[in-house]
PDB file of C-alpha atoms and ligand atoms in Angstrom:
ATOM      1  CA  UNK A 110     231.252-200.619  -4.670  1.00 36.00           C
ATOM      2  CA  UNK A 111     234.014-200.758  -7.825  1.00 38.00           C
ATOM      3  CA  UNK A 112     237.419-201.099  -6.824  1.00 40.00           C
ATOM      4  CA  UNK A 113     239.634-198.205  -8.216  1.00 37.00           C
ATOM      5  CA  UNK A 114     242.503-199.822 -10.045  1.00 37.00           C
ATOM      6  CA  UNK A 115     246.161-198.894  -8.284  1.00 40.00           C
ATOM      7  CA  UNK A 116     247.037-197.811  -4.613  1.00 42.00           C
ATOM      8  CA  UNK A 117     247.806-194.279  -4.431  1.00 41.00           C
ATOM      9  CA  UNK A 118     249.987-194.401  -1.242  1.00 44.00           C
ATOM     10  CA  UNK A 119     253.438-195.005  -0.894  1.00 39.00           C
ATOM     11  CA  UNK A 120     255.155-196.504   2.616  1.00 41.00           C
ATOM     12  CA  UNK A 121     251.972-198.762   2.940  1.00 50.00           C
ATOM     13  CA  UNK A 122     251.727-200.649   6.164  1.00 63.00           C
ATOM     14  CA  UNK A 123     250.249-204.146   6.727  1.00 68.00           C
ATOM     15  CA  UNK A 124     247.695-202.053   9.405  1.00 69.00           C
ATOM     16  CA  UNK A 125     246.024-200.126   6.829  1.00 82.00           C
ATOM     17  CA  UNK A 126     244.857-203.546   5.028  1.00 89.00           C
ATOM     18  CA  UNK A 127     241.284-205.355   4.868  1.00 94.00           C
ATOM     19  CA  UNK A 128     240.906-208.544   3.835  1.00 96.00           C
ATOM     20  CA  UNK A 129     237.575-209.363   1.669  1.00 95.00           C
ATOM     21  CA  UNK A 130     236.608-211.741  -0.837  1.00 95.00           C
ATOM     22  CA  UNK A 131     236.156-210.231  -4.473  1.00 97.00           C
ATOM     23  CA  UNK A 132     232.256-210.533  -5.967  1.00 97.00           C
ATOM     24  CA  UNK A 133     231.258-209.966  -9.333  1.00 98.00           C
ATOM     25  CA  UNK A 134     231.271-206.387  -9.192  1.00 97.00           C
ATOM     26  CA  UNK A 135     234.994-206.453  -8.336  1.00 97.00           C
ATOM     27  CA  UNK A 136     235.823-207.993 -11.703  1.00 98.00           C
ATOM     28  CA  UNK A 137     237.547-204.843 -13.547  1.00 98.00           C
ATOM     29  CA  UNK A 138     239.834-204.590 -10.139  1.00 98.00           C
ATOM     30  CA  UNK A 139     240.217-207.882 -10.153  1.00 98.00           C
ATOM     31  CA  UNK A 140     241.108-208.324 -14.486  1.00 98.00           C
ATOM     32  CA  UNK A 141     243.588-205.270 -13.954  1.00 98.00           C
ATOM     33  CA  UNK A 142     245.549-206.828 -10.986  1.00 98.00           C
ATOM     34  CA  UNK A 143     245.653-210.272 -12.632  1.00 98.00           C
ATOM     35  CA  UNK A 144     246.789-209.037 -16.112  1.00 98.00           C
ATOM     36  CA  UNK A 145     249.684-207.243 -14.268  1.00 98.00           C
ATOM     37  CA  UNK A 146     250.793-209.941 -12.669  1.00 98.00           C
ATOM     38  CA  UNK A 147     250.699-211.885 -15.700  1.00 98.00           C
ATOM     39  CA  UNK A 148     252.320-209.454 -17.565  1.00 98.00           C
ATOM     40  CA  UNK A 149     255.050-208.472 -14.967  1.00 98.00           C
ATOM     41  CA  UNK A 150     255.428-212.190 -14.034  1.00 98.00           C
ATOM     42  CA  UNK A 151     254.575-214.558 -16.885  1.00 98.00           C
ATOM     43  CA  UNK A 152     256.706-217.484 -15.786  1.00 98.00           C
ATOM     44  CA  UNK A 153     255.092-217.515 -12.445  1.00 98.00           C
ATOM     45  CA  UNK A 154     251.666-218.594 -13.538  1.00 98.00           C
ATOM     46  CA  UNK A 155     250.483-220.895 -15.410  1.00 97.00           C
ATOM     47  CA  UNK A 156     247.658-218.919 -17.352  1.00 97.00           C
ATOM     48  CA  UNK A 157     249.609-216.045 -19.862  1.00 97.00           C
ATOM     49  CA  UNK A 158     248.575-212.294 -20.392  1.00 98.00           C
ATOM     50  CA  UNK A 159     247.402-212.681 -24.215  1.00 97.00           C
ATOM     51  CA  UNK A 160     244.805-215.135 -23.232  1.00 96.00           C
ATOM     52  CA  UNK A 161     243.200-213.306 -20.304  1.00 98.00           C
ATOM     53  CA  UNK A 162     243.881-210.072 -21.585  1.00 97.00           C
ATOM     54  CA  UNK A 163     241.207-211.294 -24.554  1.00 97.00           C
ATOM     55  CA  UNK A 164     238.432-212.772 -21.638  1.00 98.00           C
ATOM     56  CA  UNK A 165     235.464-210.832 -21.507  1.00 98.00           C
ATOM     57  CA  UNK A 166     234.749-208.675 -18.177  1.00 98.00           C
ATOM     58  CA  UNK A 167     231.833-211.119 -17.315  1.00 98.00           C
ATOM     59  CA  UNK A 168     234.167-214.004 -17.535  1.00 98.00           C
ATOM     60  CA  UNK A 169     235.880-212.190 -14.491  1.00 98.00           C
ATOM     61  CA  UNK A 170     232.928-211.900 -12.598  1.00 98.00           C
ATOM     62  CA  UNK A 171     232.044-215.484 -13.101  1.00 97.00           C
ATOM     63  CA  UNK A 172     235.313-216.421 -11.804  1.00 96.00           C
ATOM     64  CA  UNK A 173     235.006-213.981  -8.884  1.00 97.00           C
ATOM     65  CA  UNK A 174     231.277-215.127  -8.093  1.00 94.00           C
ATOM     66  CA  UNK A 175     231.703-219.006  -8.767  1.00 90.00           C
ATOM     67  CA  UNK A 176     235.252-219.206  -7.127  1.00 90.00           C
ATOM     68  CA  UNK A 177     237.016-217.805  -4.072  1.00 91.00           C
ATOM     69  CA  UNK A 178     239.711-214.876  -4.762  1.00 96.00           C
ATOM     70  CA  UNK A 179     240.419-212.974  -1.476  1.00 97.00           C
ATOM     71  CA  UNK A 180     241.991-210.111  -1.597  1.00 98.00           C
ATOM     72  CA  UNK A 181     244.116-207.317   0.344  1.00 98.00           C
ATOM     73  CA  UNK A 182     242.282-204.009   0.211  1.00 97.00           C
ATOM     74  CA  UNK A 183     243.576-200.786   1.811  1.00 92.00           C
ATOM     75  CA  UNK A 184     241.774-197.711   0.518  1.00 88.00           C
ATOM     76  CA  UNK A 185     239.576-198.956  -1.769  1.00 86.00           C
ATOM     77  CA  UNK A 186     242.822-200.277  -3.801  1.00 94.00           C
ATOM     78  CA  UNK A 187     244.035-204.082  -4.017  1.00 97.00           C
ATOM     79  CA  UNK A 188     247.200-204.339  -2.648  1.00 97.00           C
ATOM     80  CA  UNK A 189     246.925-208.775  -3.697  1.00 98.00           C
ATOM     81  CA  UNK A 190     244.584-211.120  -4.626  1.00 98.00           C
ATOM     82  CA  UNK A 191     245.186-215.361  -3.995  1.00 98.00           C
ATOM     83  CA  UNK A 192     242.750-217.748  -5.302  1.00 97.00           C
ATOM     84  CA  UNK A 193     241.154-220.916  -4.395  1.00 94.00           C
ATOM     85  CA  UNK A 194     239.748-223.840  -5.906  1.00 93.00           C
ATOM     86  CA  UNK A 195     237.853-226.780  -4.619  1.00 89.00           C
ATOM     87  CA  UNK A 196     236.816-229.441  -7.062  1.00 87.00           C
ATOM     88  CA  UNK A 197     232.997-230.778  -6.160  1.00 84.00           C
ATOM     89  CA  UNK A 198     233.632-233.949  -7.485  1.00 88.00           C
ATOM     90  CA  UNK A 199     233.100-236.660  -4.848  1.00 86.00           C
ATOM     91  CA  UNK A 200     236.626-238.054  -4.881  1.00 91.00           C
ATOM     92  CA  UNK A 201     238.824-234.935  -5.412  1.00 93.00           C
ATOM     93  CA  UNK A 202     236.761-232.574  -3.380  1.00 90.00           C
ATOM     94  CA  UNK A 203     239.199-232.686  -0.161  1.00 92.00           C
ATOM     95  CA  UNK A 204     241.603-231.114  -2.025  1.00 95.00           C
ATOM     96  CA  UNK A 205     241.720-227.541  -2.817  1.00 94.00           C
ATOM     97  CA  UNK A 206     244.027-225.846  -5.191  1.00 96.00           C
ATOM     98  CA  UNK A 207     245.695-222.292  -4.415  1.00 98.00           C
ATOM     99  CA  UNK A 208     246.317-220.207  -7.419  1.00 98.00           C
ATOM    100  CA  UNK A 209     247.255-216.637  -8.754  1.00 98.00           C
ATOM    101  CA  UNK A 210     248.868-215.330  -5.536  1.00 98.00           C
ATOM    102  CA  UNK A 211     250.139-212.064  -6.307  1.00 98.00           C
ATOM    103  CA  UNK A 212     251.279-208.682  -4.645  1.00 98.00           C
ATOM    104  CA  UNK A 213     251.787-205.210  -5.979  1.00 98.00           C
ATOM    105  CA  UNK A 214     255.371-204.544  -6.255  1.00 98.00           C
ATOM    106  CA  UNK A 215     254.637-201.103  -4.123  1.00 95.00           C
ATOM    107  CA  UNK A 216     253.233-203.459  -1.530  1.00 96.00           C
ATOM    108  CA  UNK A 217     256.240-206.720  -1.497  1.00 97.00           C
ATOM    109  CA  UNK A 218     258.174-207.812   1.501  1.00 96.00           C
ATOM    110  CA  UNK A 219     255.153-206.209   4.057  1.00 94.00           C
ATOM    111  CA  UNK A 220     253.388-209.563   4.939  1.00 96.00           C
ATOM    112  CA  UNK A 221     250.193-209.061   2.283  1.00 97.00           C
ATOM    113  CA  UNK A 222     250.880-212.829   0.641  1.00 98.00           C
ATOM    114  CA  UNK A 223     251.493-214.232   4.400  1.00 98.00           C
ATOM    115  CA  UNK A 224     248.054-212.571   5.339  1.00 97.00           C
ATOM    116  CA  UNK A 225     246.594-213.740   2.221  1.00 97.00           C
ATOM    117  CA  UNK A 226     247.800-217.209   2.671  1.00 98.00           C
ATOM    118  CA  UNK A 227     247.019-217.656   5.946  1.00 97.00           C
ATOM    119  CA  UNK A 228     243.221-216.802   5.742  1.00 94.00           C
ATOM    120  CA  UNK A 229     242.625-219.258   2.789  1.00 94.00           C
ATOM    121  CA  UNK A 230     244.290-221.696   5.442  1.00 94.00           C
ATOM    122  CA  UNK A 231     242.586-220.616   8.058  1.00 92.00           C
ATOM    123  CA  UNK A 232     239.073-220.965   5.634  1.00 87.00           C
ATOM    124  CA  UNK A 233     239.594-224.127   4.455  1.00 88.00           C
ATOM    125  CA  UNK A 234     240.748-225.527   7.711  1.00 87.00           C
ATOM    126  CA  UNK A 235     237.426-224.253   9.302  1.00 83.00           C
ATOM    127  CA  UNK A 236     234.552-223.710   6.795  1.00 72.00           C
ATOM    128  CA  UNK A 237     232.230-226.039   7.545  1.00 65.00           C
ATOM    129  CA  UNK A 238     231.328-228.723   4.622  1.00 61.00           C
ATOM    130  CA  UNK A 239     227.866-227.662   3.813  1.00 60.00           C
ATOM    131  CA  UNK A 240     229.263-223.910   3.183  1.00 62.00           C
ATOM    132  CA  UNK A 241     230.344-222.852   0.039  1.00 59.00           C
ATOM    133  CA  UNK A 242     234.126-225.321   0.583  1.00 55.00           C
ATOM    134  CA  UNK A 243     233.696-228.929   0.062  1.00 64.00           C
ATOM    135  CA  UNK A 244     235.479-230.928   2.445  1.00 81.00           C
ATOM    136  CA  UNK A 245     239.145-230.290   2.651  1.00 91.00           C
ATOM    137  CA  UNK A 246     241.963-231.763   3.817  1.00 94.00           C
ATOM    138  CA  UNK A 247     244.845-230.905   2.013  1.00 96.00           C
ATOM    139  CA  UNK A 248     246.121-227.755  -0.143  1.00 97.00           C
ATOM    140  CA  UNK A 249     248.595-227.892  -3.033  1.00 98.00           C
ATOM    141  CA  UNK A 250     249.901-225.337  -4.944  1.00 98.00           C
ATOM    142  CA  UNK A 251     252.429-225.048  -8.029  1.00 98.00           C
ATOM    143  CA  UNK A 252     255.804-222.941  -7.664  1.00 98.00           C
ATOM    144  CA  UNK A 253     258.040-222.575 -10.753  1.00 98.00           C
ATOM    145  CA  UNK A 254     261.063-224.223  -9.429  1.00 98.00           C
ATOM    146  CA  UNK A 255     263.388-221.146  -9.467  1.00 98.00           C
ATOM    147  CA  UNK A 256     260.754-218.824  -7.286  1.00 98.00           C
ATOM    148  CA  UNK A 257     262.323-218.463  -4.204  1.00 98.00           C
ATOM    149  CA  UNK A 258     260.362-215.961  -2.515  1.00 98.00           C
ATOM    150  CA  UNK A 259     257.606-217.958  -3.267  1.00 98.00           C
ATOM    151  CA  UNK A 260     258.911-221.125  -2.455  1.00 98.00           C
ATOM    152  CA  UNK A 261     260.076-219.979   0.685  1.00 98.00           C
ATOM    153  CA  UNK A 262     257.138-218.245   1.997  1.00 98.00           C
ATOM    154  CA  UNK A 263     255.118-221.729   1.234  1.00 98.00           C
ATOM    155  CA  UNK A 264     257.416-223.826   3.005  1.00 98.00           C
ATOM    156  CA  UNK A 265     257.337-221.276   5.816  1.00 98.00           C
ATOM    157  CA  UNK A 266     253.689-221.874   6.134  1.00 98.00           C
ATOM    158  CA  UNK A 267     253.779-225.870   6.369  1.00 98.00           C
ATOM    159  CA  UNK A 268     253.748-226.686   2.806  1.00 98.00           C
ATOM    160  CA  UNK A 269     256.163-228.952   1.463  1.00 98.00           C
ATOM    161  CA  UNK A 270     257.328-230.341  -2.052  1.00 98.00           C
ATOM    162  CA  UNK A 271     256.424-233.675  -3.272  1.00 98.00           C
ATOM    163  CA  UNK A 272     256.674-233.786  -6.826  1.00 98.00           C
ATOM    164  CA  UNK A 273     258.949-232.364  -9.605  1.00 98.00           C
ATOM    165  CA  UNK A 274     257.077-231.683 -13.197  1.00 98.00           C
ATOM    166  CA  UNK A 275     259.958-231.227 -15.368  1.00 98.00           C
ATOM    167  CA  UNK A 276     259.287-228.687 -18.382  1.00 98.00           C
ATOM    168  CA  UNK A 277     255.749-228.085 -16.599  1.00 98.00           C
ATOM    169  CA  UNK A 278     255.238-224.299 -18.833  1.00 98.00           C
ATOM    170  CA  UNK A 279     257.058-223.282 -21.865  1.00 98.00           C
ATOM    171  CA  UNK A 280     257.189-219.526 -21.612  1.00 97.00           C
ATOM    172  CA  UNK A 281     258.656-218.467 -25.261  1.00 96.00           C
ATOM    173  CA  UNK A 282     261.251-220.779 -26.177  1.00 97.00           C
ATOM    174  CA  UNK A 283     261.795-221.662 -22.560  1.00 98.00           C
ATOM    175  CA  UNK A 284     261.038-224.278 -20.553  1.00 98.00           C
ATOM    176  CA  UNK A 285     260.046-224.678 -16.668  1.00 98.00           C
ATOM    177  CA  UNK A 286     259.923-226.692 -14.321  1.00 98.00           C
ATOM    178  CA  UNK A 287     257.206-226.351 -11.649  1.00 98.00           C
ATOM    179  CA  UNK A 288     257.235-227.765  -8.109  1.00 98.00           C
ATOM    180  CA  UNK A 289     254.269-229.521  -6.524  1.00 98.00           C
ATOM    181  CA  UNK A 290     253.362-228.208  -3.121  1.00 98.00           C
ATOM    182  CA  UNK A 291     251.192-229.695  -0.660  1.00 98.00           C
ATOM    183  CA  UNK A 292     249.673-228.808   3.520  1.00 98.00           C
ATOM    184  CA  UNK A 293     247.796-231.666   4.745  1.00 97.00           C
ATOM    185  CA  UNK A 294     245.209-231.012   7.771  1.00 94.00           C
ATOM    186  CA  UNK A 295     242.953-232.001  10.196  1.00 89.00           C
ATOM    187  CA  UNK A 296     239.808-230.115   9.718  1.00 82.00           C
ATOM    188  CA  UNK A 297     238.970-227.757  12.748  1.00 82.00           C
ATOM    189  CA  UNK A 298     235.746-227.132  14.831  1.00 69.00           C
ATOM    190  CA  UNK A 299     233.716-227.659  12.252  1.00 63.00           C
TER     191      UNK A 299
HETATM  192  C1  LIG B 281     255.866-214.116  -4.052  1.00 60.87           C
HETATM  193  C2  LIG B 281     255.059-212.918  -3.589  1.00 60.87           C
HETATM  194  C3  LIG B 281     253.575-213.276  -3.671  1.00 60.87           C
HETATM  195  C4  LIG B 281     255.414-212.584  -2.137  1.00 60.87           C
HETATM  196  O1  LIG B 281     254.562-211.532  -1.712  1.00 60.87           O
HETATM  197  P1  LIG B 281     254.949-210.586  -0.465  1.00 60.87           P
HETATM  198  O2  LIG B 281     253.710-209.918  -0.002  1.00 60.87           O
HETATM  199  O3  LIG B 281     256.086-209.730  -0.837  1.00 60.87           O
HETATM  200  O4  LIG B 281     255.424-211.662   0.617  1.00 60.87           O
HETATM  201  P2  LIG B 281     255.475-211.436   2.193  1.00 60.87           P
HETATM  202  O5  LIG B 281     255.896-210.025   2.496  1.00 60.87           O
HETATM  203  O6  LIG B 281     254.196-211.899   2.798  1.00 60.87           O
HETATM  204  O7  LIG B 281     256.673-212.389   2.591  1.00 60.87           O
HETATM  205  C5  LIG B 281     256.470-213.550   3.344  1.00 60.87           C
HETATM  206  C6  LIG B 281     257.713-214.422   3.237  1.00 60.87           C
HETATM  207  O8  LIG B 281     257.928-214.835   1.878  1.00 60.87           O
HETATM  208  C7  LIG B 281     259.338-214.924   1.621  1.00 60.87           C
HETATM  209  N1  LIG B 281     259.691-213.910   0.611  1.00 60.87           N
HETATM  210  C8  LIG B 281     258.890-212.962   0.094  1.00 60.87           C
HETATM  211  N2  LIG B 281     259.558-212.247  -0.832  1.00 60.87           N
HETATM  212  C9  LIG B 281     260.805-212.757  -0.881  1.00 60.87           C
HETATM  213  C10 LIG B 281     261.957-212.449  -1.668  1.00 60.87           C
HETATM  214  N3  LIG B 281     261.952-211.458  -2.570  1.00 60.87           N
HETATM  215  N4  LIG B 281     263.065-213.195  -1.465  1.00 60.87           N
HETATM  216  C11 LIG B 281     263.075-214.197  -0.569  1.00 60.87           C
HETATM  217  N5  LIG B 281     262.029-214.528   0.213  1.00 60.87           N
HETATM  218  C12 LIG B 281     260.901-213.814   0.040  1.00 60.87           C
HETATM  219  C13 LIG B 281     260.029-214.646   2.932  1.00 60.87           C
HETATM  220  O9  LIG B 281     260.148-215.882   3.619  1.00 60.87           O
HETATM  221  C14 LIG B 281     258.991-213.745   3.619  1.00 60.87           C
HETATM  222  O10 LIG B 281     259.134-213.737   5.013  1.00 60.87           O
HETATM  223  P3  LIG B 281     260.043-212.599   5.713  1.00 60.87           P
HETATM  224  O11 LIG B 281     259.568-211.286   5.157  1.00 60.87           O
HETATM  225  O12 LIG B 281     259.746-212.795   7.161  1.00 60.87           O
HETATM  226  O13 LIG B 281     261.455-212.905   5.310  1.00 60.87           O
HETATM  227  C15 LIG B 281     255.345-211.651  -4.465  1.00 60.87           C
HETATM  228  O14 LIG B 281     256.738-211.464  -4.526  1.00 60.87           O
HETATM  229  C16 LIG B 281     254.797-211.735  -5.864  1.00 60.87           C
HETATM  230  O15 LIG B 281     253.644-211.358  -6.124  1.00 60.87           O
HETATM  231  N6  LIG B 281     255.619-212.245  -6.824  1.00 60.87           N
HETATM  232  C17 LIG B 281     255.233-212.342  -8.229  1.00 60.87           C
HETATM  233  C18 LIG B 281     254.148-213.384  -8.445  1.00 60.87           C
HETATM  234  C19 LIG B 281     254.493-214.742  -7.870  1.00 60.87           C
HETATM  235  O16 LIG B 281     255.626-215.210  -7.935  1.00 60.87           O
HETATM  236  N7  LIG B 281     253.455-215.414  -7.321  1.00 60.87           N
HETATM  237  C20 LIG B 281     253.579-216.765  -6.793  1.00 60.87           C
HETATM  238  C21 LIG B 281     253.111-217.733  -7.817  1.00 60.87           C
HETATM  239  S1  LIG B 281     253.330-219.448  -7.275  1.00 60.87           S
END
């Protein structure tokens, strides 16, 4: 099933959401609600709208089939997507990195990032080792430091700064710095 590109419903409640992970035949969804946030929000990312907006539609899939982007889905629209990646490397591969967390402006301040956030949590707390997640212990993420909402919603879920990076992006002529985020775990019942 293809994704159609923009919710038509205003009001939207949390309720009317579904959680799923994107595949490759998501990827046109998926390159229209990434390029929008990138777009809307270029100092929040690290990756910028001219080079994605180039990628081919089968680099999206790969992404999509290789990776792990979840996303909130209520009628057959995506309300936000959050990614994450897990290195396989033997060393680094308790560590995954959360990335591209965004949310539809018709859709902000309703709970979609908490949800979002706290099923990636939730997956890489549980997923057992020989599934598709590696063995994790610990999640970081990068904030630009003057995010609040952002920042905020992370340290509401247990994540908590530990590093600075001083002039981490240069967006134009300005520069950023980015905060290092980071929720250490215990895995669960695996
Ligand atoms: C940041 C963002 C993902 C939040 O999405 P959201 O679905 O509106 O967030 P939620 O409704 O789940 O909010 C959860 C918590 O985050 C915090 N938060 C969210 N938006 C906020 C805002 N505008 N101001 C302050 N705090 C905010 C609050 O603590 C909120 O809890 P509360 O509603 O109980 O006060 C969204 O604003 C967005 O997509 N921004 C642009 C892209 C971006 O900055 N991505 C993050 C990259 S690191």
């Amino acid at each position: 099933m293809r994704l159609p590109i923009h919710s038509s419903t205003e009001n939207q409640t949390l309720q009317a959401l579904n959680l799923r992970r994107l595949r490759a035949q998501d990827a046109s969804a998926f390159k229209d609600i990434r390029l929008e946030g990138l777009r809307l929000h270029p100092v929040a990312f690290g990756a910028s709208f001219a080079e994605e907006q180039s990628q081919a539609l089968e680099r999206f899939a790969d992404r999509l089939e290789n990776g792990h982007v979840m996303a909130a889905v209520a009628d057959d629209a995506i309300a936000g997507v959050v990614g994450l990646a897990c290195s396989r490397a033997e060393k680094t591969r308790h560590i995954g990195l959360i990335w591209g967390l965004y949310v539809r402006p018709s859709w902000r301040r309703s709970g979609v990032a908490r949800r979002l956030l706290e099923t990636v949590i939730s997956d890489a707390m549980h997923m057992h080792p020989q599934d598709w997640l590696p063995d994790l212990r610990s999640l970081r993420i990068c904030v630009e430091a003057n995010n609040r909402a952002a920042i905020e919603l992370y340290e509401a879920l247990g994540f908590s700064a530990w590093a600075v990076e001083k002039q981490a992006l240069r967006v134009g002529d300005h520069f950023h710095d980015e905060i290092h985020m980071r929720l250490d775990f215990v895995p669960q019942n695996r």
